[in-house]
Amino acid sequence: MPTKMFLQGNEACAYGALAAGCRFFAFYPITPASEIAYVMAREMPKRGGICIQMEDEIASLASAIGASWAGAKAMTATSGPGFSLMQEGIGYASMTETPCVIVDVERAGPSTGTPALPMQGDVYQSRRGSHGEYPIIVLAPNSAQEMFDLTIEAFNLSEAYRTPVVVLSDALIGHLREEVVMPEGSEIKLVNRRTPEPGSGRVRAFLDEDVAPMPIFGTGHSAHVTGSTHDEYGMREVSDPKYVHKVVVSLRNKIQKRAKDIAKVEMEALEGSELALVSFGSVSRSASHVVKILRSRGTRVGSIRLITLWPFPDEAIERAAKEVPKLLVLENNLGQVVNEVERAARGRAEVAFLPPATVASIHSPDFLMRRIEELMKK
Amino acid sequence: MSLAHPLEKYIRKGTLPHTFCAGCGDGMIAQSFLRAVDELGLDFKKMVFLSGIGCSGWIPSPLFDADTLHAPHGRAIAYATGIKLFKPELKVVVFVGDGDALGIGGNHLIHAARRNIGMLVVCVNNMTYGMTGGQAGPTTPRGMATITTPYGNLERGFDSCELVKAAGADYVARWTAFHMRQLTNSFKKALGKKGFAFIEVVSQCPTHLMRPMGFKRPSEMLLWLRDNSIPIEKASKLPKEGLEGKIIIGEYADLDRPELSEAYAELIRRAGAR
Ligand SMILES: Cc1ncc(C[n+]2csc(CCOP(=O)(O)OP(=O)(O)O)c2C)c(N)n1
Ligand code: SF4
C-alpha cells in the first residue's frame, strides 16, 4: 500500500532519499534547507544509516564523498551560500566519478541574500560552479511530490553514471506543504552502482564512457582515488596534455552520450500553439496555471517545463521551436536558462525572457497573462 | 635468498622511484610507518589512507598498496570522517602537511579531535609549504625569512599538539624525523587506539629550508632536530623561557574516551534499526 502524507517539500525530499537507500547524510544548518536534516536526524538511525552535522558545508560534501567510497548512497543538502562552499567537492566528485546527491534549496542571493525567499539564482552555479570542465546532472522539482520522486531519481542517476547529481529546488518548493504519495518500497525502482567482484584486485575503475564499476574501499581492490588528472586505474598523470584531454572528454561523454535519455521535459498543449512558456521549478506552477486559464479562453498557449536542467534538453527545445513560433522563458532571476533556450532553439523560434515583476516573488498569474497577451498581439 | 626489501610488499607496483627530494623526511616517515604496520601485522586491505595536497600527501598516495584517497587541499580529514562513520571496521589513516592540517584544514582537524572519531592523523610539520615552493605557513617559526616573508615571519606558529589535545583527541604525540624508533612505537600505539590519534612529525625540507635555516646538508638538519628537541617530561620541569624555539617531543595525551563511530553504532541499536 502506498502511504499518503501531508509534507513539506523538504521533508518529502528526505523521505525520497531514505526510499532511495540513502544511508549517509551530512549537513550544516541553513535556511531554507534545514528541515531535510530534521527528518534525516530522526529517521536515519532507525534504518541503520548515518546522519551527521559537520563543521561546514565543505566538510558535509567531503564526508558524503568519503562515505560513498565506503559504499554508501550519500547525500547532503544546503542552500546557496552552502552550495557555494560545496563547489570544490562537486568538482572532486565529478573528477573521481563518485555518486552523491546534493540538494540546493535556493534562496535569494547573492551572498547571504534573503534566507527564506525563493529565487532561481543558482542555475549556472549548479552547472559550472566548480573550476574546470566537468559534467553534472541537475534536476528541478516543482512540487512536494517531486521533491520525493526526483530525489529518488537523483540517486538512481548518480548511481548509474557515477556522478554527482544536484536537486535544484527553492524556498517555495522546500517549504510548500502538499500531499505526497509514497509508493511501497518494493514498487520503487532503484538503481545501485556496479561494483567489481570483491577481492578481484586492481581494476580499471575510471574514465569508461560506459561507466566503470566502482571499487568500494575495504573490498580488496587497492583503489587509488585522486582529484588529479589520472588514467583508467586512477593513477596520476599530470604532465601530458593528452591525459587532460582524455579525462575531460571521457567524463563529458559519459553523461552527454546519454543526454537524450537523461534530459526530461514536460510538454503541455504545444500543438497548434502560437506561444509556449518555458519554465522550471517553482515558476512552472504559475506557468501551467496560466496556460490552463488561457487555453480555456481559447488562447493558443502551451507550456514546456524543464525537469532536467543539465544536461540541457537541447533536442526537446529544438523540436518545440520548430512547432511553436514564440517561446517565452520564465525564471525567478534576471535570465539564466533563457540563454540555453535561445541556443537550443537555434533560431527556429523567437525567444523572449520574462523575469517576475519583483525578483524573489514568483510570476503572479495576472502579471503573466497581461504580458502574454501583449506579446501575442505583436 | 630473497633480496626484496621487507616493506616492499606494502608498496604499490610501478610507483617507485618515489617523488620525494633527496634528504626529505617524508621517505623516512613512510618507512617508519610501514614498519609499525608490519610489526603489528595489520591487514593492509582493511586500511584506508587519505592524503592532503602537499609533499607529505605522497607518503601513502600512490605509494601504499591499499585503498587511498587523495583529497583536495585541507579536506582529507573531512573525507576520512565519512569513510570511518560508514565503515567503522576500516582503519583510517590520514597523512597531511602542516599547511594542510593547520592552515586550510584547521577547522576539520579540531572538529575531528572534538568528535574523537577513530582515525590516525599524521601531520608532517616541515615548517613550510614544501610542494608549492617554500612559502611561510602556520608553523613557520617567528622571524624566519622565507620567499613570502622576506623580512622575517611576523607570526607565531601553531603548537598543533596543544591545539589538538585541547580539542579533545585521545592520543597526541610529537616526534621529529630524527626519532625514527620512537616514531614507529608511537605509530604502533596510535594504530591501536580507538579514538582520534594525532602524531606530528617535525621534519626537514632540505629543498626549501636549507638556506633560510643556514644549513649545507640535509644531515645537518637532522642533527638540528635532535639538538633542538626536549622530551616532554623534562620540559615540564624547565622554566618556560628555556623552551622558546624548542621542539617538545613525546606524548601529549593518551586517553580512552568514547569514540564517535562506536557511539553512533550504539545510537543505531537504541533506535531499533531494522
Ligand atoms: C585550495 C587549494 N589552495 C592552494 C593549493 C596549493 N597548494 C598545494 S600544496 C600546498 C601547501 C603544501 O604545504 P603543506 O600542507 O605544509 O605540505 P608539504 O608540501 O609541506 O608537505 C598548497 C598551498 C591547492 N592545491 N588547493
Ligand atoms: S620540497 Fe621539501 S618537503 Fe617536498 S619532497 Fe622536497 S624536501 Fe620534501
XYZ file of C-alpha atoms and ligand atoms in Angstrom:
686
model
C 0.000 0.000 0.000
C 1.328 3.450 -0.856
C 1.495 5.901 2.033
C -0.039 9.343 1.730
C 1.393 12.113 3.853
C 0.966 15.849 4.069
C 4.548 17.034 3.850
C 6.772 19.997 3.251
C 8.870 19.741 0.117
C 11.972 19.454 2.257
C 10.501 16.610 4.299
C 9.442 14.851 1.110
C 12.996 15.166 -0.153
C 14.314 13.441 2.978
C 11.771 10.611 2.624
C 12.726 10.283 -1.020
C 16.358 9.920 -0.069
C 15.517 7.274 2.524
C 13.394 5.389 -0.005
C 16.259 5.552 -2.497
C 18.503 3.795 0.002
C 20.475 6.812 1.219
C 22.419 5.702 4.281
C 24.753 8.640 4.795
C 23.611 12.209 5.186
C 25.851 15.093 6.246
C 24.747 18.686 6.583
C 25.353 22.107 8.018
C 22.224 24.027 9.077
C 20.890 26.652 6.688
C 17.506 28.168 5.836
C 15.534 27.093 3.790
C 17.026 23.578 3.694
C 17.271 22.583 7.366
C 14.034 20.569 7.521
C 15.688 17.920 5.358
C 18.191 17.419 8.155
C 15.497 17.281 10.834
C 13.872 14.291 9.159
C 17.200 12.632 8.462
C 18.419 13.059 12.049
C 15.275 11.324 13.279
C 14.867 8.634 10.632
C 18.392 7.691 9.607
C 19.445 5.775 12.768
C 16.220 3.726 12.573
C 17.432 2.469 9.219
C 20.975 1.844 10.332
C 22.256 4.891 8.487
C 24.340 7.875 9.497
C 23.240 11.480 9.840
C 25.909 13.903 10.948
C 26.113 17.633 11.339
C 29.542 18.609 10.091
C 31.564 21.740 10.805
C 30.652 23.374 7.479
C 29.340 22.603 4.002
C 32.785 21.814 2.639
C 33.059 19.038 5.197
C 29.462 17.949 4.623
C 30.008 17.108 0.981
C 33.534 15.855 1.691
C 32.289 13.326 4.227
C 29.470 12.282 1.888
C 32.017 11.594 -0.845
C 34.152 9.632 1.613
C 31.095 7.605 2.671
C 30.277 6.941 -0.971
C 33.713 5.378 -1.446
C 32.982 3.290 1.633
C 29.877 2.034 -0.165
C 27.092 4.367 0.959
C 24.432 6.080 -1.046
C 25.231 9.531 0.294
C 23.583 12.931 0.266
C 23.980 16.448 1.565
C 21.554 19.352 1.484
C 22.045 23.083 1.669
C 21.091 26.452 0.253
C 23.027 28.993 -1.863
C 25.829 30.082 0.499
C 26.499 26.475 1.453
C 26.222 25.386 -2.164
C 28.979 27.878 -2.979
C 31.202 26.228 -0.385
C 30.473 22.811 -1.844
C 31.768 23.589 -5.301
C 35.232 22.213 -4.546
C 33.664 18.901 -3.573
C 31.404 18.830 -6.625
C 34.445 19.151 -8.869
C 36.169 16.409 -6.908
C 33.160 14.094 -7.105
C 32.905 14.633 -10.860
C 36.601 14.046 -11.364
C 36.661 10.912 -9.233
C 33.302 9.634 -10.532
C 31.751 9.482 -7.089
C 27.994 9.012 -6.846
C 26.427 11.517 -4.444
C 23.374 13.724 -4.270
C 23.448 17.420 -3.417
C 20.211 19.242 -2.685
C 20.263 23.005 -3.116
C 17.116 24.640 -1.828
C 17.828 28.009 -3.404
C 17.255 31.274 -1.643
C 17.641 34.821 -2.889
C 21.239 35.892 -3.390
C 23.993 36.901 -3.913
C 25.761 36.272 -0.635
C 23.663 35.864 2.497
C 20.817 37.334 0.483
C 17.341 36.633 1.790
C 17.214 33.271 3.530
C 13.530 32.410 3.277
C 12.625 33.864 -0.122
C 12.790 31.784 -3.287
C 14.936 32.742 -6.244
C 16.303 30.623 -9.055
C 19.705 32.211 -8.932
C 21.884 29.097 -8.845
C 21.161 27.669 -12.300
C 24.579 28.453 -13.686
C 26.319 27.673 -10.430
C 24.746 24.235 -10.410
C 26.277 23.607 -13.827
C 29.584 25.424 -13.714
C 30.280 26.383 -10.117
C 33.458 24.383 -9.818
C 36.527 25.161 -11.857
C 37.464 23.253 -14.952
C 35.392 21.258 -17.398
C 33.142 18.618 -15.876
C 29.735 17.040 -16.342
C 26.855 17.141 -13.918
C 23.166 16.293 -13.755
C 20.687 18.798 -12.288
C 17.004 18.125 -11.626
C 14.388 20.785 -10.814
C 11.326 19.604 -8.831
C 8.196 21.764 -8.782
C 6.131 20.158 -6.009
C 6.462 18.343 -2.706
C 5.663 15.149 -4.605
C 8.542 15.766 -6.966
C 10.865 16.525 -4.071
C 10.198 12.890 -3.206
C 10.227 11.452 -6.735
C 13.138 13.416 -8.149
C 15.315 12.818 -5.102
C 14.956 9.097 -5.810
C 15.673 9.782 -9.467
C 18.746 11.792 -8.444
C 20.122 8.796 -6.544
C 19.386 6.493 -9.446
C 21.135 8.702 -11.992
C 24.025 9.254 -9.635
C 24.487 5.519 -9.091
C 24.043 4.678 -12.758
C 26.539 7.214 -14.049
C 28.835 7.599 -11.038
C 28.402 11.308 -10.937
C 27.199 13.997 -8.531
C 23.556 14.902 -9.098
C 22.035 18.150 -7.897
C 18.410 18.540 -6.883
C 17.829 22.233 -7.540
C 14.818 23.383 -5.597
C 13.992 26.670 -3.945
C 12.495 28.107 -0.761
C 8.999 27.972 -2.217
C 9.060 24.273 -3.034
C 11.115 23.379 0.014
C 8.615 24.954 2.398
C 5.431 24.193 0.480
C 3.084 21.683 2.147
C 1.269 19.246 -0.112
C 0.033 15.726 -0.185
C 2.798 13.309 -1.111
C 2.161 9.764 -2.223
C 4.965 7.413 -1.345
C 4.789 4.033 -3.049
C 5.548 0.831 -1.195
C 9.293 0.243 -1.067
C 9.177 -2.686 -3.473
C 7.369 -0.584 -6.084
C 10.124 1.983 -6.245
C 12.645 1.387 -8.981
C 16.133 1.618 -7.547
C 19.497 1.660 -9.270
C 22.661 0.552 -7.490
C 26.173 1.236 -8.712
C 28.090 -1.559 -10.349
C 30.988 -2.801 -8.238
C 33.774 -5.222 -9.115
C 33.887 -8.728 -7.644
C 35.254 -8.337 -4.061
C 38.903 -9.255 -3.774
C 39.471 -9.155 -7.526
C 42.427 -6.812 -7.055
C 43.255 -3.725 -9.052
C 40.570 -2.777 -11.574
C 40.080 -0.290 -14.385
C 37.868 1.917 -12.286
C 37.814 5.228 -14.131
C 37.237 7.008 -17.436
C 34.977 4.428 -19.016
C 32.335 6.187 -21.086
C 30.071 3.259 -20.323
C 30.716 3.743 -16.581
C 33.373 1.615 -14.873
C 32.481 -0.460 -11.802
C 33.343 1.350 -8.572
C 35.864 -0.367 -6.272
C 34.464 0.161 -2.780
C 37.024 0.736 -0.017
C 37.739 -2.291 2.107
C 36.734 -4.810 -0.563
C 40.260 -5.609 -1.690
C 40.942 -3.515 -4.794
C 43.639 -1.118 -3.570
C 41.722 1.649 -5.260
C 43.547 4.876 -5.954
C 41.245 7.878 -5.960
C 42.597 11.293 -6.860
C 41.305 14.659 -7.960
C 44.403 14.979 -10.133
C 44.372 14.017 -13.780
C 44.637 10.229 -13.914
C 44.494 7.144 -16.092
C 41.901 4.340 -16.150
C 43.389 2.855 -12.974
C 43.235 6.169 -11.163
C 46.982 6.713 -11.278
C 48.150 10.326 -11.536
C 49.219 11.578 -14.946
C 49.862 15.264 -14.665
C 52.405 16.272 -17.252
C 50.906 15.193 -20.570
C 48.054 17.303 -22.010
C 46.817 14.182 -23.785
C 45.662 12.885 -20.396
C 43.847 16.074 -19.518
C 42.104 15.769 -22.857
C 41.192 12.156 -22.223
C 39.873 12.816 -18.721
C 37.836 15.858 -19.629
C 36.384 14.356 -22.798
C 35.543 10.937 -21.404
C 33.873 12.410 -18.322
C 31.838 14.706 -20.549
C 30.893 11.907 -22.959
C 29.837 9.611 -20.127
C 26.889 11.941 -19.494
C 26.490 13.673 -22.841
C 26.191 10.452 -24.835
C 23.058 9.703 -22.812
C 21.741 13.248 -22.584
C 18.669 12.257 -24.625
C 17.664 9.672 -22.003
C 18.595 11.788 -19.017
C 17.135 15.156 -20.066
C 13.421 15.179 -19.252
C 10.877 17.833 -20.126
C 7.120 18.045 -19.736
C 5.130 19.477 -22.650
C 1.601 20.798 -22.286
C -0.676 21.824 -25.140
C 2.081 22.584 -27.600
C 0.203 21.533 -30.679
C -1.066 24.492 -32.616
C 0.215 26.930 -30.021
C 1.395 30.356 -31.071
C 3.413 30.750 -27.915
C 4.890 28.400 -25.344
C 6.007 29.291 -21.852
C 9.305 27.704 -20.920
C 9.889 27.328 -17.189
C 11.208 25.052 -14.448
C 10.843 24.506 -10.719
C 8.565 26.765 -8.671
C 7.862 29.159 -11.536
C 6.434 26.353 -13.656
C 3.477 26.209 -11.282
C 2.404 29.719 -12.345
C 3.094 28.822 -15.941
C 0.868 25.793 -16.075
C -1.854 27.535 -14.100
C -1.898 30.384 -16.606
C -1.788 28.068 -19.612
C -4.915 26.299 -18.346
C -6.795 29.587 -17.917
C -5.716 30.966 -21.274
C -6.462 27.722 -23.086
C -9.961 27.669 -21.631
C -10.406 31.117 -23.131
C -9.237 29.840 -26.476
C -5.785 31.453 -26.422
C -3.257 29.222 -28.167
C -0.626 28.961 -25.483
C 1.356 25.899 -24.444
C 3.983 25.114 -21.834
C 7.349 23.409 -21.714
C 8.689 22.532 -18.295
C 12.305 21.550 -17.885
C 12.611 18.784 -15.332
C 16.283 18.245 -16.098
C 18.263 21.474 -16.325
C 21.609 19.839 -17.088
C 22.428 18.164 -19.362
C 20.269 20.737 -21.094
C 17.329 19.235 -23.036
C 18.590 20.628 -26.350
C 16.693 18.202 -28.514
C 13.328 18.749 -26.914
C 13.709 22.517 -27.140
C 14.759 22.386 -30.750
C 11.765 20.210 -31.589
C 9.412 22.564 -29.778
C 10.962 25.556 -31.506
C 10.091 24.022 -34.855
C 6.449 23.781 -33.821
C 5.860 26.939 -31.838
C 6.928 30.318 -33.242
C 7.385 32.106 -29.902
C 8.973 30.843 -26.697
C 8.625 32.915 -23.541
C 11.076 31.895 -20.846
C 10.062 32.492 -17.234
C 12.601 32.350 -14.447
C 12.753 33.808 -10.991
C 16.018 35.612 -11.726
C 17.375 38.018 -14.329
C 17.879 35.414 -17.030
C 19.942 32.240 -16.850
C 18.148 29.365 -18.556
C 16.911 31.730 -21.278
C 20.388 31.760 -22.784
C 20.327 27.994 -23.123
C 16.843 28.034 -24.605
C 17.991 30.571 -27.164
C 20.969 28.413 -28.034
C 18.948 25.228 -28.273
C 16.191 26.854 -30.343
C 18.806 27.606 -32.996
C 16.837 30.485 -34.438
C 13.794 28.346 -35.172
C 11.601 30.329 -32.796
C 11.601 33.797 -31.331
C 12.824 33.555 -27.728
C 11.834 36.172 -25.151
C 12.511 36.394 -21.439
C 10.185 37.487 -18.690
C 11.543 37.978 -15.175
C 8.982 38.304 -12.360
C 7.727 41.807 -11.614
C 9.634 41.559 -8.344
C 12.568 39.183 -8.174
C 12.212 36.624 -5.347
C 8.425 36.572 -5.628
C 7.377 34.352 -8.472
C 5.340 35.452 -11.501
C 1.766 36.223 -10.496
C -0.852 34.857 -12.891
C -2.326 38.322 -13.589
C 1.024 39.803 -14.440
C 1.830 36.814 -16.604
C -1.430 36.905 -18.509
C -1.079 40.596 -19.275
C 2.395 40.082 -20.655
C 1.419 37.063 -22.701
C -1.489 38.914 -24.271
C 0.780 41.839 -25.130
C 3.317 39.531 -26.644
C 0.773 37.625 -28.684
C -0.654 40.808 -30.156
C 2.756 41.756 -31.513
C 67.543 -15.795 -0.614
C 65.163 -13.004 -1.496
C 66.604 -9.544 -1.942
C 63.262 -7.781 -1.621
C 63.034 -5.049 0.992
C 60.936 -6.351 3.920
C 58.475 -3.486 3.470
C 58.208 -3.765 -0.315
C 55.014 -5.775 -0.030
C 53.245 -2.597 1.046
C 54.339 -0.613 -1.991
C 52.048 -0.281 -4.991
C 53.601 -1.714 -8.126
C 55.010 0.802 -10.547
C 55.164 3.683 -8.084
C 58.890 3.573 -7.374
C 61.103 5.543 -7.520
C 59.080 7.921 -5.339
C 58.978 11.659 -5.875
C 60.476 12.956 -2.624
C 63.596 15.117 -2.897
C 66.846 13.595 -1.708
C 67.185 14.034 2.045
C 63.488 14.757 2.612
C 61.956 13.459 5.826
C 58.855 12.124 4.058
C 60.524 8.900 2.874
C 61.783 8.224 6.398
C 58.329 8.755 7.841
C 56.807 6.402 5.249
C 59.280 3.733 6.245
C 58.759 4.269 9.935
C 55.016 3.976 9.447
C 55.171 0.814 7.348
C 57.432 -0.761 9.933
C 54.760 -0.118 12.559
C 52.112 -1.719 10.342
C 54.387 -4.690 9.733
C 55.269 -5.181 13.382
C 51.585 -5.055 14.302
C 50.746 -7.453 11.479
C 47.816 -5.276 10.321
C 45.793 -6.248 7.257
C 46.660 -3.568 4.696
C 43.496 -4.353 2.728
C 41.399 -3.246 5.677
C 43.178 0.085 5.901
C 42.282 3.250 4.044
C 44.776 6.047 3.530
C 43.940 9.635 2.869
C 46.282 12.293 1.620
C 46.379 16.025 1.783
C 47.719 18.081 -1.089
C 51.365 18.669 -0.336
C 54.569 16.642 -0.448
C 53.556 14.652 2.622
C 50.404 13.551 0.829
C 52.669 11.437 -1.354
C 53.593 9.235 1.596
C 50.592 6.947 1.066
C 49.445 8.108 -2.361
C 50.222 6.484 -4.691
C 52.921 4.635 -2.755
C 50.857 2.408 -0.435
C 49.224 -0.635 -1.991
C 45.906 -0.131 -0.203
C 42.760 1.923 -0.751
C 43.897 5.531 -0.972
C 42.017 8.761 -1.459
C 43.957 11.864 -2.354
C 41.664 14.634 -1.130
C 41.596 18.314 -2.049
C 43.984 20.535 -0.079
C 42.929 20.713 3.580
C 39.970 18.343 3.352
C 41.416 14.873 3.895
C 40.135 14.631 7.473
C 36.599 15.549 6.387
C 36.630 12.873 3.664
C 38.017 10.405 6.190
C 35.175 11.179 8.597
C 32.612 9.883 6.103
C 34.587 6.713 5.463
C 35.056 5.932 9.145
C 31.447 6.633 10.098
C 30.060 4.444 7.346
C 32.571 1.603 7.668
C 33.992 1.724 11.209
C 35.736 -1.620 10.683
C 38.272 0.076 8.420
C 41.447 1.536 9.888
C 41.658 5.077 8.589
C 44.966 6.932 8.390
C 45.422 10.470 7.107
C 48.728 11.992 6.021
C 48.796 15.763 5.862
C 51.285 18.598 5.830
C 51.250 21.347 8.402
C 49.736 23.742 5.868
C 47.076 21.204 5.012
C 46.230 20.307 8.607
C 46.566 23.672 10.343
C 46.117 26.254 7.602
C 43.374 25.477 5.120
C 42.120 22.431 7.033
C 42.395 23.681 10.609
C 38.651 23.600 11.167
C 38.347 19.951 10.113
C 41.258 18.993 12.353
C 39.865 20.479 15.556
C 36.388 19.133 14.903
C 37.618 15.621 14.217
C 39.538 15.804 17.506
C 36.466 17.122 19.302
C 34.369 14.261 17.910
C 37.118 11.837 18.863
C 36.450 9.940 15.676
C 38.639 6.873 15.201
C 41.399 7.764 12.800
C 45.097 8.467 12.896
C 46.208 11.807 11.505
C 49.899 12.090 10.758
C 50.911 15.704 10.357
C 54.294 16.230 8.773
C 55.496 19.577 10.008
C 58.335 20.752 7.803
C 57.713 24.343 8.940
C 56.941 25.388 5.377
C 54.801 24.735 2.311
C 57.098 22.284 0.582
C 55.191 21.455 -2.550
C 54.380 24.996 -3.568
C 57.887 26.323 -3.127
C 58.810 27.126 0.453
C 56.283 29.742 1.453
C 55.640 30.560 5.112
C 52.871 28.624 6.814
C 51.114 28.262 10.155
C 54.125 26.535 11.722
C 56.916 28.657 10.292
C 58.980 29.911 13.250
C 58.699 33.589 14.058
C 61.476 35.562 12.445
C 62.290 33.010 9.738
C 62.796 34.542 6.315
C 61.043 32.666 3.528
C 60.071 33.535 -0.018
C 56.803 35.055 1.235
C 58.260 36.545 4.415
C 61.461 38.099 3.055
C 61.770 40.388 6.104
C 61.196 37.571 8.549
C 57.947 35.916 9.618
C 55.953 38.186 11.935
C 53.560 35.493 13.132
C 53.795 32.892 15.830
C 53.412 29.271 14.729
C 50.717 26.911 15.983
C 51.572 24.279 18.554
C 49.489 21.600 16.856
C 49.793 19.102 19.713
C 48.484 21.516 22.337
C 45.714 22.519 19.944
C 44.562 19.006 19.137
C 44.844 17.895 22.742
C 42.692 20.823 23.875
C 40.174 19.981 21.152
C 39.670 16.531 22.647
C 41.798 13.899 20.906
C 42.501 10.612 22.665
C 46.096 10.332 21.555
C 48.534 13.138 20.758
C 52.286 12.896 20.260
C 55.126 14.751 18.624
C 58.397 13.396 17.299
C 60.971 14.508 14.788
C 62.416 12.808 11.737
C 65.474 12.118 13.885
C 63.455 9.991 16.308
C 62.512 7.177 13.938
C 62.349 4.386 16.506
C 60.194 6.381 18.917
C 58.055 7.369 15.969
C 57.485 3.748 14.946
C 56.485 2.868 18.503
C 54.183 5.831 18.642
C 52.580 4.805 15.331
C 52.035 1.346 16.788
C 50.356 2.752 19.827
C 48.249 5.201 17.835
C 47.114 2.480 15.433
C 45.802 0.541 18.411
C 43.747 3.452 19.699
C 40.008 3.604 19.194
C 39.638 7.372 19.249
C 41.221 10.238 17.368
C 45.008 9.959 17.280
C 47.308 12.721 16.121
C 51.036 12.490 15.579
C 53.079 15.453 14.494
C 56.446 14.712 12.969
C 58.767 17.690 12.727
C 60.661 17.012 9.554
C 63.231 18.530 7.258
C 62.597 20.074 3.871
C 66.128 20.348 2.505
C 64.910 21.771 -0.786
C 63.355 24.896 0.669
C 64.689 25.329 4.191
C 68.380 24.611 3.900
C 69.151 28.222 3.042
C 66.739 30.013 5.412
C 67.971 27.799 8.239
C 71.621 28.187 7.328
C 72.468 24.520 6.659
C 74.547 22.935 3.940
C 73.421 19.303 4.105
C 70.168 17.520 4.994
C 72.035 15.614 7.704
C 72.758 18.890 9.465
C 69.019 19.479 9.602
C 68.518 16.087 11.227
C 71.141 16.882 13.842
C 69.479 20.229 14.440
C 66.186 18.403 15.024
C 67.972 16.174 17.530
C 69.699 19.044 19.336
C 66.568 21.177 19.462
C 64.303 18.538 20.926
C 63.436 18.172 24.579
C 61.362 15.254 25.911
C 58.052 16.440 27.293
C 58.766 15.037 30.792
C 61.983 17.044 31.004
C 60.381 20.145 29.512
C 57.683 20.150 32.169
C 60.368 20.707 34.797
C 62.133 23.534 32.946
C 61.242 27.228 33.142
C 59.170 28.476 30.160
C 61.959 30.822 28.947
C 64.303 27.925 28.328
C 61.800 26.301 25.964
C 61.485 29.104 23.423
C 62.127 27.671 19.939
C 62.495 24.121 21.230
C 60.692 21.081 19.881
C 58.987 19.325 22.741
C 58.706 15.652 21.880
C 56.743 12.818 23.434
C 53.146 12.023 24.245
C 50.787 14.894 24.961
C 47.661 12.833 25.517
C 46.891 9.167 25.980
C 43.255 8.615 26.900
C 40.410 6.264 26.062
C 37.232 8.244 25.722
C 34.101 7.292 23.761
C 34.772 7.190 20.049
C 32.233 8.634 17.612
C 31.560 5.761 15.204
C 31.110 3.411 18.166
C 28.752 5.865 19.820
C 26.843 6.049 16.552
C 26.578 2.271 16.317
C 25.133 2.341 19.823
C 22.652 5.016 18.772
C 21.557 2.821 15.852
C 20.957 -0.045 18.283
C 18.946 2.250 20.551
C 16.893 3.484 17.595
C 15.975 -0.136 16.919
C 17.319 -0.241 13.393
C 15.758 -2.794 11.100
C 42.524 25.030 -2.388
C 43.977 24.995 -2.655
N 44.741 26.042 -2.327
C 46.067 26.015 -2.580
C 46.644 24.935 -3.172
C 48.125 24.940 -3.455
N 48.870 24.108 -2.534
C 49.248 22.846 -2.862
S 50.118 22.082 -1.665
C 50.051 23.463 -0.671
C 50.712 23.525 0.667
C 51.585 22.420 0.970
O 52.104 22.580 2.238
P 51.889 21.549 3.380
O 50.453 21.237 3.534
O 52.583 22.044 4.589
O 52.570 20.233 2.803
P 54.088 19.967 2.360
O 54.131 20.133 0.880
O 54.963 20.940 3.074
O 54.305 18.559 2.768
C 49.338 24.483 -1.299
C 49.114 25.818 -0.701
C 45.813 23.867 -3.522
N 46.266 22.747 -4.102
N 44.488 23.920 -3.254
S 60.051 20.042 -1.349
Fe 60.716 19.650 0.731
S 59.038 18.546 1.702
Fe 58.742 18.434 -0.524
S 59.705 16.494 -1.135
Fe 61.202 18.126 -1.384
S 62.328 18.135 0.538
Fe 60.445 17.010 0.899
